[in-house]
Coordinates of N, CA and C in Angstrom, one line a residue:
Chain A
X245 N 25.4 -37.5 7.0 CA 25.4 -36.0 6.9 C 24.1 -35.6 6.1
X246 N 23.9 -34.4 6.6 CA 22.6 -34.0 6.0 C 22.2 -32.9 5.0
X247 N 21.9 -32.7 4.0 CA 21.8 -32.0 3.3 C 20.8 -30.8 2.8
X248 N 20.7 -29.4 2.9 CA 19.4 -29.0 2.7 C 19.8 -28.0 1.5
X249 N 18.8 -28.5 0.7 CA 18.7 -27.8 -0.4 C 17.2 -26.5 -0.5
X250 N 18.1 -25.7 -1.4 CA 16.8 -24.3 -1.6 C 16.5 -24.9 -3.1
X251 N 15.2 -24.4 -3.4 CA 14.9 -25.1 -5.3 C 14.0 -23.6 -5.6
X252 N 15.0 -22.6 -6.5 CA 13.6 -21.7 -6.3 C 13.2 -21.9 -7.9
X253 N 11.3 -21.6 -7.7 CA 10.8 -22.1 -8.9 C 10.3 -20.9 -9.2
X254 N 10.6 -20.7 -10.6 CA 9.8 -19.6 -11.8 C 9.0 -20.5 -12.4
X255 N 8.0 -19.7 -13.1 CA 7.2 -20.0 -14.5 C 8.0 -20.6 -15.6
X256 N 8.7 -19.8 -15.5 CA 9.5 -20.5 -16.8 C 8.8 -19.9 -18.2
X257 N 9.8 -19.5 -19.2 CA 9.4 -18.5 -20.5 C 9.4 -19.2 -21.6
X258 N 9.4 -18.9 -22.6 CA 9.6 -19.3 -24.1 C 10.6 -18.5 -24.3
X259 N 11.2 -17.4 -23.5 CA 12.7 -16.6 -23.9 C 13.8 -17.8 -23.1
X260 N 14.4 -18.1 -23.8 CA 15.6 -18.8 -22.9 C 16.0 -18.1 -22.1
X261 N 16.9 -17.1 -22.6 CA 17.4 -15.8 -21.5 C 16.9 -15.7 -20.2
X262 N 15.5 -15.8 -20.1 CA 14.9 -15.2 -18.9 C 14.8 -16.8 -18.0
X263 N 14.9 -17.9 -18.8 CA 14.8 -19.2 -17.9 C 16.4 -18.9 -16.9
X264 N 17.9 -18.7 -18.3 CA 19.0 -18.3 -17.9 C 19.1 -17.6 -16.8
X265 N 18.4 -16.9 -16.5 CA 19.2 -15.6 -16.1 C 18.2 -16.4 -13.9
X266 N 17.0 -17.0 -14.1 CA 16.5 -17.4 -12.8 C 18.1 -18.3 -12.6
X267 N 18.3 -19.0 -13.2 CA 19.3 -20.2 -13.0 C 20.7 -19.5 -12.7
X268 N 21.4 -18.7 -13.5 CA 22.3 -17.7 -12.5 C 21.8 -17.1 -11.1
X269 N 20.8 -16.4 -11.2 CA 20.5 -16.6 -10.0 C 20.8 -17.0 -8.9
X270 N 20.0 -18.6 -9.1 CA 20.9 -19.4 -7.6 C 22.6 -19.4 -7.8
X271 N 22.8 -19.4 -8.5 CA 24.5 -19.1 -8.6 C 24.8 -18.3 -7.3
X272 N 24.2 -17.0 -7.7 CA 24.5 -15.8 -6.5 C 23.6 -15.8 -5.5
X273 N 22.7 -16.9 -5.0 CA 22.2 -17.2 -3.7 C 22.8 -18.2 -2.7
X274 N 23.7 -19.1 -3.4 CA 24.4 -20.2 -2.8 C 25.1 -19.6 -1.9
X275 N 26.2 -18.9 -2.1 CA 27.2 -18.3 -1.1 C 26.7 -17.5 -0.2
X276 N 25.0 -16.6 -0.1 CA 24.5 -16.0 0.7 C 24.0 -16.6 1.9
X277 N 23.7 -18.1 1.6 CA 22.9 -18.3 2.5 C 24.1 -19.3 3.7
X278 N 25.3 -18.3 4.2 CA 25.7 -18.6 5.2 C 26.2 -20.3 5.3
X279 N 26.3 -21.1 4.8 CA 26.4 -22.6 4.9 C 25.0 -23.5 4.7
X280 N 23.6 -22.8 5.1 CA 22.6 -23.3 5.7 C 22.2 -24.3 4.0
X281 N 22.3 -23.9 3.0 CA 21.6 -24.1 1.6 C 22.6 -24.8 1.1
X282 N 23.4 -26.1 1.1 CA 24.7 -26.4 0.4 C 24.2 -26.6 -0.6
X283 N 23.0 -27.1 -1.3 CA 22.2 -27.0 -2.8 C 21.1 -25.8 -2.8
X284 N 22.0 -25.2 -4.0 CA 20.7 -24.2 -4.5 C 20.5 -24.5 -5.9
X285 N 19.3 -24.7 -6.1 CA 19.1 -24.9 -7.4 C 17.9 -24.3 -8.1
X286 N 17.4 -24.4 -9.7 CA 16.1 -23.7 -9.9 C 15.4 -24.6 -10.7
X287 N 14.5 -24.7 -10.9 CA 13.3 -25.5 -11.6 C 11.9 -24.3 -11.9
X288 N 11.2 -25.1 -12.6 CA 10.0 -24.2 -13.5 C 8.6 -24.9 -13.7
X289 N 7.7 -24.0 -13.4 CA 6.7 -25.1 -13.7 C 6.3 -25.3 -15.2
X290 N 6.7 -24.6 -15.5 CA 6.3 -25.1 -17.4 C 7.3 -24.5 -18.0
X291 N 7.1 -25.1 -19.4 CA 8.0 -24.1 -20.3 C 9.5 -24.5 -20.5
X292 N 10.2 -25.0 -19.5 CA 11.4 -25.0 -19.3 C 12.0 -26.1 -18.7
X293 N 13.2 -26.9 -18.8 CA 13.5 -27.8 -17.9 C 14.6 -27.4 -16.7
X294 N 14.8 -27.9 -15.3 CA 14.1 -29.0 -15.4 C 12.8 -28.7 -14.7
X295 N 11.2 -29.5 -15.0 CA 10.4 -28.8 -14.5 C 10.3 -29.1 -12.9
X296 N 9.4 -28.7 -11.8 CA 9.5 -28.8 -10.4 C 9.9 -30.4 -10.0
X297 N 9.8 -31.8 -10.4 CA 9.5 -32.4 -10.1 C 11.1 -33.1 -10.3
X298 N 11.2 -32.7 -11.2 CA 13.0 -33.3 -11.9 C 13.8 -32.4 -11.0
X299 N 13.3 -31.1 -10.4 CA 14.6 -30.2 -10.0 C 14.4 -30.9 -8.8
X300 N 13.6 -31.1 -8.0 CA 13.6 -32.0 -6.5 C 14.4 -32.8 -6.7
X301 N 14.5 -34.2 -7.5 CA 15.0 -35.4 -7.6 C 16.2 -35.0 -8.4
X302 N 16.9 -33.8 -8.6 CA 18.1 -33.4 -8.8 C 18.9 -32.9 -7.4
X303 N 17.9 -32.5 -6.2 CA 18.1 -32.2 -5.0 C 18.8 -33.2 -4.4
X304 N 17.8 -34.3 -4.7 CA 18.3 -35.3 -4.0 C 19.3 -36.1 -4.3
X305 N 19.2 -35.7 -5.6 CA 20.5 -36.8 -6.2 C 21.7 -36.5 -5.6
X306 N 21.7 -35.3 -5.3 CA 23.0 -34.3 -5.1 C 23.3 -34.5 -3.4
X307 N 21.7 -35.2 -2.6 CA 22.1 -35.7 -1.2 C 21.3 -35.1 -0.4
X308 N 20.2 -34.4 -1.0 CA 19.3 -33.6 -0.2 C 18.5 -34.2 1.0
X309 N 18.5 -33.7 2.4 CA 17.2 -34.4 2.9 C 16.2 -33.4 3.3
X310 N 16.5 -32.4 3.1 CA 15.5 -31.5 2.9 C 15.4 -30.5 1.9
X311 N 14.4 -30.4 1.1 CA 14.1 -29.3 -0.3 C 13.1 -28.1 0.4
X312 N 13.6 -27.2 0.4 CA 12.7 -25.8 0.7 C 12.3 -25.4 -0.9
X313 N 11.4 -25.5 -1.1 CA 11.1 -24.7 -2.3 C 10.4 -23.2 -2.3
X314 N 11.0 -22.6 -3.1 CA 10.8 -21.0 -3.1 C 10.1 -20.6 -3.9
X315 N 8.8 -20.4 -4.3 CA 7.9 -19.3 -5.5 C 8.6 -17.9 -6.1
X316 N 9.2 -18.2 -6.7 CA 9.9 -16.4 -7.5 C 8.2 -15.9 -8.2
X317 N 7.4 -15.8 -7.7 CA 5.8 -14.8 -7.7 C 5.9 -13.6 -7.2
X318 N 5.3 -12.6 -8.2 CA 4.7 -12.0 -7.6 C 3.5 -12.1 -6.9
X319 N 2.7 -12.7 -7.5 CA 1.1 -12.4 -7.1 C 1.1 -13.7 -7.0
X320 N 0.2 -13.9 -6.1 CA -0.8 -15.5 -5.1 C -1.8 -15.9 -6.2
X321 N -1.4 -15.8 -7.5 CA -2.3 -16.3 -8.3 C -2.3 -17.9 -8.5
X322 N -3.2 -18.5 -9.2 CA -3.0 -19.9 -9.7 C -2.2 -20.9 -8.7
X323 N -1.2 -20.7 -9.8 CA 0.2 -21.3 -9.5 C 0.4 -21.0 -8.5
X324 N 0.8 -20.1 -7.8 CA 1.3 -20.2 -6.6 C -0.1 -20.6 -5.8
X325 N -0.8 -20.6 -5.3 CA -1.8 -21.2 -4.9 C -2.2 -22.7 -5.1
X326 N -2.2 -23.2 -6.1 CA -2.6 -24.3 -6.1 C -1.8 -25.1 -6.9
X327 N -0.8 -25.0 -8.3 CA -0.2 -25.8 -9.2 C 0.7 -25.9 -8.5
X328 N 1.9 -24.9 -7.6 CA 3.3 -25.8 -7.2 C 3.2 -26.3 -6.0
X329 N 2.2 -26.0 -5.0 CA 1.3 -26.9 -4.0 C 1.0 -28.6 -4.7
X330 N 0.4 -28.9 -5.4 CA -0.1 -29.9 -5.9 C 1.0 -30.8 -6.7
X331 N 2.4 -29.9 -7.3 CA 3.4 -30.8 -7.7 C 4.3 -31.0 -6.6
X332 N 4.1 -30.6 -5.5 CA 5.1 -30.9 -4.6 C 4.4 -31.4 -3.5
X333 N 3.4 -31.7 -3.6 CA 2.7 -32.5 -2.6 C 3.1 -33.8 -3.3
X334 N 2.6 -34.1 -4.8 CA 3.3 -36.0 -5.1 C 4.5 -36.0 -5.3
X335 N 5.5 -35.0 -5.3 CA 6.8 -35.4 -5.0 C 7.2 -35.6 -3.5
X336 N 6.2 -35.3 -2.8 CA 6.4 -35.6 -1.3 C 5.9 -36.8 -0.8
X337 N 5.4 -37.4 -1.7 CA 4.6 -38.7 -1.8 C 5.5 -39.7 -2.5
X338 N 6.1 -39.3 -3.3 CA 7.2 -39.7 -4.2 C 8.4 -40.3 -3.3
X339 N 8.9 -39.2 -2.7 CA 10.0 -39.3 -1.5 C 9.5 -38.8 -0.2
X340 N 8.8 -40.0 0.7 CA 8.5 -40.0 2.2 C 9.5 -39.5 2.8
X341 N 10.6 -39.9 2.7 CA 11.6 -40.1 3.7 C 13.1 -38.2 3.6
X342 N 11.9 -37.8 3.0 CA 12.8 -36.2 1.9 C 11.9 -35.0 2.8
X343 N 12.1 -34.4 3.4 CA 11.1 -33.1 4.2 C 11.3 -32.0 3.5
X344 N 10.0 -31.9 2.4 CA 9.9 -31.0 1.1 C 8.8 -29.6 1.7
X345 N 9.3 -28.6 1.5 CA 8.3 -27.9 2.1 C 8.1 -26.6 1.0
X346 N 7.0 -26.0 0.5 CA 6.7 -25.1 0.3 C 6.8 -23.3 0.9
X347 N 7.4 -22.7 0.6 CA 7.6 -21.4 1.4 C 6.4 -20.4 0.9
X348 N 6.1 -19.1 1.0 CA 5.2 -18.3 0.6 C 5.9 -17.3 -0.5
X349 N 5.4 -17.2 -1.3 CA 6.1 -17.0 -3.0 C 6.6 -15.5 -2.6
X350 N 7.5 -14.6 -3.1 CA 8.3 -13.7 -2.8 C 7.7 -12.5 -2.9
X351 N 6.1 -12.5 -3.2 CA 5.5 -10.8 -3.3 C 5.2 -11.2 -2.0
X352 N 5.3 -12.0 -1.2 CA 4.1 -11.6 0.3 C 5.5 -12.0 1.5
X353 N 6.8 -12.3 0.8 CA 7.9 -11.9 2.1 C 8.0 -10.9 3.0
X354 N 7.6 -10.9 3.8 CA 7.9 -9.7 4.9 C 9.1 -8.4 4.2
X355 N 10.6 -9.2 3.6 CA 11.5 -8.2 3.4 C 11.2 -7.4 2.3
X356 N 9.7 -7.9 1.5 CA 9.5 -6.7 0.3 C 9.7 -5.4 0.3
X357 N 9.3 -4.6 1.4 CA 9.1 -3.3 1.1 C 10.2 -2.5 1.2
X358 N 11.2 -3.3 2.1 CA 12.6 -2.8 2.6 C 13.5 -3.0 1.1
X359 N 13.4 -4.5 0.8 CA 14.2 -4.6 -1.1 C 13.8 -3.4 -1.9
X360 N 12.3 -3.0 -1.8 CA 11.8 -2.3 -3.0 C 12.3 -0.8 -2.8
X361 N 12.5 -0.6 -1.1 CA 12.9 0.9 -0.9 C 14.4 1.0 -1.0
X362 N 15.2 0.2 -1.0 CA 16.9 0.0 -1.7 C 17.1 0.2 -2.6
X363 N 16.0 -0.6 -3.7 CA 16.2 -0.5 -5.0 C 16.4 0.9 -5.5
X364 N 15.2 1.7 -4.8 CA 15.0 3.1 -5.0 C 16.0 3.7 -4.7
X365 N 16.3 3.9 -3.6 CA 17.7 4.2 -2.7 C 18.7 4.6 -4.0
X366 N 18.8 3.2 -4.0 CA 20.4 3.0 -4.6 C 20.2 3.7 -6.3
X367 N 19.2 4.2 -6.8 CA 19.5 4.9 -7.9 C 19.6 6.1 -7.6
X368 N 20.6 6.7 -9.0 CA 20.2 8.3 -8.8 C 19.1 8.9 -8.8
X369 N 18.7 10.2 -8.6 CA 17.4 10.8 -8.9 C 17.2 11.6 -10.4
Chain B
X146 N 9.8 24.1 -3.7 CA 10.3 23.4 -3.1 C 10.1 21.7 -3.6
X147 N 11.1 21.1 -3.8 CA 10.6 19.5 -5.0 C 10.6 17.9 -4.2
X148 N 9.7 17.8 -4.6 CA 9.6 16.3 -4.2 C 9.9 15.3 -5.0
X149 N 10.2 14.1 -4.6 CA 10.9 12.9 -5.5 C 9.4 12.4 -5.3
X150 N 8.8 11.5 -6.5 CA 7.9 10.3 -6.2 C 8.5 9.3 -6.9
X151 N 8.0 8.6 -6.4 CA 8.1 6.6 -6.8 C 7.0 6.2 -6.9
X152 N 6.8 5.7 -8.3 CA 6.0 5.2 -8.7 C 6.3 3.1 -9.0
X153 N 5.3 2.4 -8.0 CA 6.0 1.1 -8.4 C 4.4 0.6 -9.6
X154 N 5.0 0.0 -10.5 CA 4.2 -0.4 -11.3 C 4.2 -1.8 -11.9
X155 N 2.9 -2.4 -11.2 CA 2.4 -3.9 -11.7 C 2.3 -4.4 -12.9
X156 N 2.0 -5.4 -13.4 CA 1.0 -5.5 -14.4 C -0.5 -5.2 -14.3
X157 N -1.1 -5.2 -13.3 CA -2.8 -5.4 -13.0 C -3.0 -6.8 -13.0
X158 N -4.7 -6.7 -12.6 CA -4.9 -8.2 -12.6 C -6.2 -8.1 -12.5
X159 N -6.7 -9.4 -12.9 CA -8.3 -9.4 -12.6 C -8.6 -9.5 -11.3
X160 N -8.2 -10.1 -10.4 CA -8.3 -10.3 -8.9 C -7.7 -9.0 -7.9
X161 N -9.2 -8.4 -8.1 CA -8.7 -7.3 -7.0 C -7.7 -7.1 -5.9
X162 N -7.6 -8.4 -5.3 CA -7.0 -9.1 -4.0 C -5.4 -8.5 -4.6
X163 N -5.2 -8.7 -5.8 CA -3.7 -8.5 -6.1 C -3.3 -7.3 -6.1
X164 N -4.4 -6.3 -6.6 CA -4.1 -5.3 -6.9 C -3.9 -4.3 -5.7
X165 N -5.2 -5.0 -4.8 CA -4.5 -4.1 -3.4 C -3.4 -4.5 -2.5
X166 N -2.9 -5.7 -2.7 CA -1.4 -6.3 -1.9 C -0.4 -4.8 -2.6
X167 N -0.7 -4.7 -4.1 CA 0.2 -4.1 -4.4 C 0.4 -2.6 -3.8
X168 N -0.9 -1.8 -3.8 CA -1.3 -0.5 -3.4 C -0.7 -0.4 -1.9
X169 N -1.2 -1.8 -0.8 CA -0.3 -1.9 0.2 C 1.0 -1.7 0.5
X170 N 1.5 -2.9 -0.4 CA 3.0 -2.2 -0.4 C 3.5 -0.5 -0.8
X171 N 3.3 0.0 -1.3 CA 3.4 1.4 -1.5 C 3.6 2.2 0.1
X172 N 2.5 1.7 0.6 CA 2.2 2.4 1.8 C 3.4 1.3 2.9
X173 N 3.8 0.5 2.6 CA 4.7 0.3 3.5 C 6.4 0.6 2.9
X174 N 6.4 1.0 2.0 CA 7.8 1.7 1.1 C 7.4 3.2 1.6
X175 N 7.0 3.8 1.7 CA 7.2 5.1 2.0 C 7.9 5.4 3.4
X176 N 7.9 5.0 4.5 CA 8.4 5.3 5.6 C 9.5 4.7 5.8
X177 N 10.1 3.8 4.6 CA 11.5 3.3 3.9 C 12.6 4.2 3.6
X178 N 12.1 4.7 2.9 CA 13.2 5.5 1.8 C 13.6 7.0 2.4
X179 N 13.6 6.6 3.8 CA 14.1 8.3 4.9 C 14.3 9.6 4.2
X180 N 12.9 9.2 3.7 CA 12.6 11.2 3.2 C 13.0 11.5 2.1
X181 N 13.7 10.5 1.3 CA 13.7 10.6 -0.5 C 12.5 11.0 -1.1
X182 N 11.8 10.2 -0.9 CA 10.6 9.9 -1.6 C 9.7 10.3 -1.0
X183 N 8.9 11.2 -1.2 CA 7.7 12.2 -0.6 C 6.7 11.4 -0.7
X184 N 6.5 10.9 -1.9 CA 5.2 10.2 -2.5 C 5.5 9.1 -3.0
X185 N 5.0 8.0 -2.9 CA 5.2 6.9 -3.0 C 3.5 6.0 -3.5
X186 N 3.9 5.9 -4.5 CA 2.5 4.9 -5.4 C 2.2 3.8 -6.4
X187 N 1.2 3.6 -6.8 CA 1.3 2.4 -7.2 C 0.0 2.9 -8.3
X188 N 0.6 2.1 -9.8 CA 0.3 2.0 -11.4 C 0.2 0.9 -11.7
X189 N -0.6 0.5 -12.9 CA -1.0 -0.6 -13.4 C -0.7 -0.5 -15.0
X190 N -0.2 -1.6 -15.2 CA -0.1 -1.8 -17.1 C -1.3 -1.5 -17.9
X191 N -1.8 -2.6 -16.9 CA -3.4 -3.2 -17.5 C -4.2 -3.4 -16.2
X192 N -5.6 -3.9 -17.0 CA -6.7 -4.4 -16.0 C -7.0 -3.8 -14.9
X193 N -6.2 -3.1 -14.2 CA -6.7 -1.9 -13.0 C -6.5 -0.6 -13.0
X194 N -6.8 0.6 -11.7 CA -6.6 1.2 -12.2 C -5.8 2.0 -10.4
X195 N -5.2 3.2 -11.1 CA -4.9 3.8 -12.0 C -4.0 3.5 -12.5
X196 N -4.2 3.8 -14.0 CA -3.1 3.1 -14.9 C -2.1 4.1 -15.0
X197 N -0.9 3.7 -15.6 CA 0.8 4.2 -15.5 C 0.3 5.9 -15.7
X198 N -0.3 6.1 -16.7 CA -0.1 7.6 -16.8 C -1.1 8.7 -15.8
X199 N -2.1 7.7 -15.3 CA -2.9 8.3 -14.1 C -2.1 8.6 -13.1
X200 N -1.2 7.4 -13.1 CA -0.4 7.2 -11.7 C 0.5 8.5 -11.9
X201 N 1.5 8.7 -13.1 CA 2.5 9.8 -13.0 C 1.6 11.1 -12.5
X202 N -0.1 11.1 -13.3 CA -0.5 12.7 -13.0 C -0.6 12.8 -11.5
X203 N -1.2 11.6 -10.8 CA -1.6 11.8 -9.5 C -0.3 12.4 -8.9
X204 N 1.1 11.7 -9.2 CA 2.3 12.2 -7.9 C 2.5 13.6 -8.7
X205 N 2.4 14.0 -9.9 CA 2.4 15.4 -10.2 C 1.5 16.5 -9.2
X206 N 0.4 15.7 -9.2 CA -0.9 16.7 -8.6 C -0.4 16.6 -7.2
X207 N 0.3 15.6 -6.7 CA 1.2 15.8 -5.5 C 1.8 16.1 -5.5
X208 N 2.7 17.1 -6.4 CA 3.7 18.2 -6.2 C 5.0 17.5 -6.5
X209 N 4.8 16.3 -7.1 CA 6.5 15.5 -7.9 C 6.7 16.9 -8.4
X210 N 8.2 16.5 -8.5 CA 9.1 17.0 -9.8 C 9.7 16.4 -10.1
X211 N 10.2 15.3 -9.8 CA 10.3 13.8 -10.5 C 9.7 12.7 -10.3
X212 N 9.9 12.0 -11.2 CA 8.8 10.7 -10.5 C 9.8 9.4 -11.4
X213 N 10.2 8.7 -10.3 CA 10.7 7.4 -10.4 C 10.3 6.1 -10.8
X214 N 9.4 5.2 -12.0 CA 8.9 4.3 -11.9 C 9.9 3.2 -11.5
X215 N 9.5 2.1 -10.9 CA 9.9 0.7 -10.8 C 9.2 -0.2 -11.5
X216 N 9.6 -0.8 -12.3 CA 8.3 -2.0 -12.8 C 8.4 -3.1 -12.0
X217 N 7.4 -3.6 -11.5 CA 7.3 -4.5 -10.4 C 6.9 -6.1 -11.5
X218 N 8.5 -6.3 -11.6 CA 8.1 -7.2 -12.8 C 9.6 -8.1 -12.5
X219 N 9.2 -9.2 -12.8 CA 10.7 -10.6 -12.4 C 11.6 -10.6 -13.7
X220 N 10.6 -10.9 -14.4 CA 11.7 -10.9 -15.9 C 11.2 -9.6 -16.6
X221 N 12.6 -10.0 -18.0 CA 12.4 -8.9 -19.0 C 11.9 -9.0 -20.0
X222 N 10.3 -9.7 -20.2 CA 9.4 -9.7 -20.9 C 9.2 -8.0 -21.9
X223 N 7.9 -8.3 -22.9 CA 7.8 -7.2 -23.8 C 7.4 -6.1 -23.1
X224 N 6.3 -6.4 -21.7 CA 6.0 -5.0 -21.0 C 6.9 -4.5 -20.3
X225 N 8.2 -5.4 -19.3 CA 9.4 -4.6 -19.5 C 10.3 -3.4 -20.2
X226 N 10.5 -4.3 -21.5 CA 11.3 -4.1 -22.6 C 10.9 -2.8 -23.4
X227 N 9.3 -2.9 -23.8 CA 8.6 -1.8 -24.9 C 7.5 -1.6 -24.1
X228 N 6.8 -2.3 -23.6 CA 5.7 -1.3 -23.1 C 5.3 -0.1 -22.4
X229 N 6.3 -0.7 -21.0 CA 6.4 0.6 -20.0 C 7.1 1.4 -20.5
X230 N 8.3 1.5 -21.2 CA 8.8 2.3 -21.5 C 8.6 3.5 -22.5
X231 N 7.6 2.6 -23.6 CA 6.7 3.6 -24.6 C 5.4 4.8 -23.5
X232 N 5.3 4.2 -22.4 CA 3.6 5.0 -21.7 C 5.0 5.8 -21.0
X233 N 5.7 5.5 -20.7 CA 6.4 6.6 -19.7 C 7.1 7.5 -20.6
X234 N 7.7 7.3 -21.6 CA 7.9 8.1 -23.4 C 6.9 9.2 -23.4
X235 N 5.5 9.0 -23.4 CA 4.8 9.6 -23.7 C 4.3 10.7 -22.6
X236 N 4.6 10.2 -21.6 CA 4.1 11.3 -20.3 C 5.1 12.1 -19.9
X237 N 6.8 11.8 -20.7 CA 7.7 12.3 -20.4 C 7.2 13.8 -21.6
X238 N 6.5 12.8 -22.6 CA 6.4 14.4 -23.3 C 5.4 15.2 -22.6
X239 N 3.9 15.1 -22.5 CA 3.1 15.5 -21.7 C 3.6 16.3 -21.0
X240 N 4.6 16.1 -20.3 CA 5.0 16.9 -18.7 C 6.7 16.8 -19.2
X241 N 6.9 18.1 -19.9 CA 8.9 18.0 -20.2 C 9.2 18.8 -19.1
X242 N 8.3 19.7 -18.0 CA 9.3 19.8 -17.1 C 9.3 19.2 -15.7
X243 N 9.0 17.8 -15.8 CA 8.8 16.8 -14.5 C 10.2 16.0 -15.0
X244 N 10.9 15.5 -14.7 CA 12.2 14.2 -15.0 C 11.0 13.2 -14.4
X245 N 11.0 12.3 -15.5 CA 10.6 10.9 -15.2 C 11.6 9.8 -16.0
X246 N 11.9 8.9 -14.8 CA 12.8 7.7 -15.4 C 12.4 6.8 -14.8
X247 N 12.8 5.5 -15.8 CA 11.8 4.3 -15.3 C 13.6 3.6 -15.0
X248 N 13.6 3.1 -13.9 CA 14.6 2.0 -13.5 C 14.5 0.5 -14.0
X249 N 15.4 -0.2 -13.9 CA 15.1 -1.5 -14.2 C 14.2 -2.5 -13.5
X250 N 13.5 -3.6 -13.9 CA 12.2 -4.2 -13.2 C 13.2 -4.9 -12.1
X251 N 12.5 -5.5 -11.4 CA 13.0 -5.8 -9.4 C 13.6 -7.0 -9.8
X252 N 13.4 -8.3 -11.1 CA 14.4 -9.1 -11.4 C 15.7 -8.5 -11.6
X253 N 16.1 -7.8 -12.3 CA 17.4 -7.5 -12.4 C 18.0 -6.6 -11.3
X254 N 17.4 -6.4 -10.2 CA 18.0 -5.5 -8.9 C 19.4 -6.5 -8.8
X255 N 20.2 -5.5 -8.6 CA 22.0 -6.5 -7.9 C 21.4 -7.0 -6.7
X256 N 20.0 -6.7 -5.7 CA 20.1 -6.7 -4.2 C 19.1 -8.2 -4.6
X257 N 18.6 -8.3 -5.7 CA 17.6 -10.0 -5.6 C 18.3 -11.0 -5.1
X258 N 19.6 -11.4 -5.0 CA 20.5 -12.3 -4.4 C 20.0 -12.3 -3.0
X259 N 20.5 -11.5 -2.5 CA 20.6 -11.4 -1.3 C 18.7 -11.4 -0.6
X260 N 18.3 -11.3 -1.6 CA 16.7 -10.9 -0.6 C 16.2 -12.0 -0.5
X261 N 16.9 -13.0 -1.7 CA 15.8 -14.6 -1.8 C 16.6 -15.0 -1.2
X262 N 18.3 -14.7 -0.4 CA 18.9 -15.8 0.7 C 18.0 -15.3 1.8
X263 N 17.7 -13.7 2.2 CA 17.2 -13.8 3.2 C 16.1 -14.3 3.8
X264 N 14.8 -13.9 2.5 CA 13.8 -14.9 2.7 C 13.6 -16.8 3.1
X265 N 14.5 -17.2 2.6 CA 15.7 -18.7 2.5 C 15.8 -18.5 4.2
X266 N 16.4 -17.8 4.7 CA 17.0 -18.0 6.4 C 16.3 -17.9 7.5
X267 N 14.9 -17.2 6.8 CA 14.3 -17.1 8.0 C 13.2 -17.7 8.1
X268 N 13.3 -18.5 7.3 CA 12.1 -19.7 7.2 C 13.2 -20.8 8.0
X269 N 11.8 -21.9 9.1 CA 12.6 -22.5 9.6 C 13.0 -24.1 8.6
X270 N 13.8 -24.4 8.7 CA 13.9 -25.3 7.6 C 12.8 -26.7 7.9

């Protein structure tokens, strides 16, 4: 049986709270994603545990044979450009036999403009 | 006759590149929000421009009568928390008969669940 896991990664803070609150998060992504994601989990690139490299090999422990990892970014800076590329290229090196893939960090999703015009929506004026 | 604006607001950045993804988006939220939102723009904390209180005059000088910020922000860091809220404080005095309210930053939207499964599904695994 096969298993695919989502791993979405933040920065990760020196406020606990805000590490908290990414990690509820996948809580309320798991049951969204239709059956497809039986692991959702979150990881960080600094700052926080577990960092990107431990949350994969939590993926797996759990039975993963595929890790989609997700950028919680705004902006195509750095990190998303080149730090969580580069930790997940030797975890993919790490585990040959695991199809780890990088997705494009959440400011440049196609469904931004439509989330950001709901957000608006759904308040009063 | 009154118009609603929406004002989404960054942090800035030194990398021009980011600052126009952001100005983009604006222009693709407008033809979103079926005729709520007359004006639709984009403000910076820092480092670019126009910054938060340029931004409120411009959707004034475009005929707001309210103007709606969004902080275009994941967590609830101090520019969340105190910053934006002190520059929008102060433009709320500047202009007492415009309503300006700043909504919560796009991390704590109820609809983030659902936008990181969607982004999650339509990637092929």
């Amino acid at each position: 049986m096969t298993k695919q896991a989502l791993l979405l990664v933040s920065h990760g803070s020196r406020r606990s709270q805000s590490n908290t609150e990414v990690i509820e998060l996948t809580e309320k992504i798991r049951p969204l994603t239709e059956g497809r994601f039986e692991i959702v989990r979150a990881a960080f690139l600094e700052l926080a545990d577990p960092l990107i490299p431990q949350g994969i090999e939590q993926c797996i422990k759990d039975g993963a044979s595929s890790v989609m990892v997700l950028p919680y970014f705004l902006a195509a800076g750095r990190h998303v450009a080149e730090d969580i590329p580069e930790i997940v290229e030797q975890a993919q090196r790490d585990y040959p036999d695991i199809n780890i893939q990088v997705i494009r960090h959440i400011g440049a999703a196609g469904f931004m403009p439509e989330f950001l015009a709901q957000i608006a929506l759904s308040e009063k004026g």
